[in-house]
Amino acid sequence: MPVEAKVDIGARSATPPLTERQEARRRRILHASAQLASRGGFDAVQMREVAESSQVALGTLYRYFPSKVHLLVATMQDQLEHMHGTLRKKPPAGETASERVAETLMRAFRALQREPHLADAMVRALTFADRSVSPEVDQVSRQTTAIILDAMGLTDPTPAQLSAVRVIEHTWHSALITWLSGRASIAQVKIDIETVCRLIDLTEPEKKP
Amino acid sequence: MPVEAKVDIGARSATPPLTERQEARRRRILHASAQLASRGGFDAVQMREVAESSQVALGTLYRYFPSKVHLLVATMQDQLEHMHGTLRKKPPAGETASERVAETLMRAFRALQREPHLADAMVRALTFADRSVSPEVDQVSRQTTAIILDAMGLTDPTPAQLSAVRVIEHTWHSALITWLSGRASIAQVKIDIETVCRLIDLTEPEKKP
DNA sequence: CGCTAATCTAGAACAAGTTTCAGACTTGAT
DNA sequence: ATCAAGTCTGAAACTTGTTCTAGATTAGCG
């Protein structure tokens, strides 16, 4: 009789299902990754250290995550799920869609400010990722889109609204980068977010029927 | 009598002036960097190869550019100067400021499409740069801002307009990244640019005096 | 010219991401 | 219980960015 029963992963795509111990390994790795990242950011996440912290051989680490960037992007997926859950509990209270989106993003931004090193590791990995990580990065993007659409209160957005959301995501990522590298202040990021969110208002014609 | 006369660099900041041979070395290095980048993108720019191609010792390369990212960001500064010069010659013809900015950015985008690997190397370096490269990255950002303000036909922008420009830059960088990593099509980038450029119209109240 | 400090060179050495491999352990099926 | 296939481990090797060193070369000056 097999010692480990199979376990099903929810969101992940056509990955062969993992056994319990494998799932546990995967969690240990992601936990170690986030922990090291929280200390010293991107550079502090050293593959040998991640392997050691998570009690896994280096080769195994690379079997689970084929590169450091893959690992950090997966870490981001993980954190984003948390975040989305948290945000769902307390929906933003703004009047307009653009206010609610800005409020949501600022809330996320404040969460990132609490762990700036972790934010650094995740965001740098995300923007540095090359084609080999596209599927994973895309997943992060879809998750982010979902969060924004949630804040807008939309279920089926128009193409124009999707464009606006895409631009908002661009701004979000890039503004984070400039903040993380010390080239923009927190206040500046706030302004940029509020500025870009006004785009949303352009996609809903004024109420003048 | 000194064999090499001192030579003054225009735009660079408080760098001690370089001799002619030093200036020549610097150019050789930047040329080699761009050439290697044009082949295989970020990964193809290997410091040893750059040193060899530019007939300079590895240690010297590092004296001129303290890291690979510094080198590639400097390469981008270099290319941006070209670009700005080229764009000045044929100013965009659009009616509105937002049309002209979008046209300008699309022109730049088409230039990048001709050397996608070079674009990859430069943009990845730019967004991966950490604090130690902030001054150089900031210089690139100022140059980009200047290009956009040029297209808008402005000399002294309002704070609101500067915000809009900043968001446009964010979108520009991030959209390039998604294109370079194969997650967005050329058409999509075009739409994103056009979408974000509409922000400019929000900073100039409608002509209803 | 001849000196001193700065710069450049060749090459070794080091650091961290990634790959590889032989041998031990698990899994799933019989 | 046993076997074949797949997985994990530990360790070494390889790659490429970065640092260091000793000895040449060059720059600037009296």
Short mmCIF file of C-alpha atoms in Angstrom, two decimals, chain A residues 66-67 69-70 73 125-138, chain B residues 40-43 116-117 119-120 124 176-186:
data_model
loop_
_atom_site.label_atom_id
_atom_site.label_comp_id
_atom_site.label_asym_id
_atom_site.label_seq_id
_atom_site.Cartn_x
_atom_site.Cartn_y
_atom_site.Cartn_z
CA PRO A 66 13.69 25.30 -12.67
CA SER A 67 15.33 28.62 -11.85
CA VAL A 69 13.20 33.44 -11.10
CA HIS A 70 10.67 30.63 -11.37
CA VAL A 73 7.51 34.17 -9.30
CA ALA A 125 11.95 38.52 -10.45
CA LEU A 126 8.67 39.30 -12.16
CA THR A 127 10.06 41.98 -14.43
CA PHE A 128 13.34 40.17 -15.04
CA ALA A 129 11.62 36.95 -16.06
CA ASP A 130 12.33 35.87 -19.62
CA ARG A 131 10.17 33.83 -21.99
CA SER A 132 10.78 30.59 -20.14
CA VAL A 133 8.75 31.94 -17.23
CA SER A 134 5.95 33.42 -19.30
CA PRO A 135 3.22 31.02 -18.21
CA GLU A 136 3.91 31.69 -14.55
CA VAL A 137 4.20 35.44 -15.02
CA ASP A 138 0.97 35.36 -16.96
CA GLY B 40 21.44 37.43 -28.08
CA GLY B 41 20.00 40.00 -25.73
CA PHE B 42 20.80 40.31 -22.05
CA ASP B 43 22.41 36.91 -21.67
CA PRO B 116 14.61 43.22 -30.40
CA HIS B 117 17.57 41.58 -28.70
CA ALA B 119 15.91 46.14 -26.67
CA ASP B 120 15.72 43.10 -24.44
CA ARG B 124 15.77 44.16 -18.73
CA LEU B 176 7.94 46.72 -23.53
CA ILE B 177 8.70 44.07 -20.96
CA THR B 178 5.53 42.16 -21.68
CA TRP B 179 6.23 42.38 -25.40
CA LEU B 180 9.84 41.27 -25.00
CA SER B 181 8.86 38.29 -22.93
CA GLY B 182 6.29 37.28 -25.51
CA ARG B 183 3.26 37.90 -23.32
CA ALA B 184 1.83 40.72 -25.40
CA SER B 185 1.65 41.31 -29.13
CA ILE B 186 2.84 44.38 -30.95
#
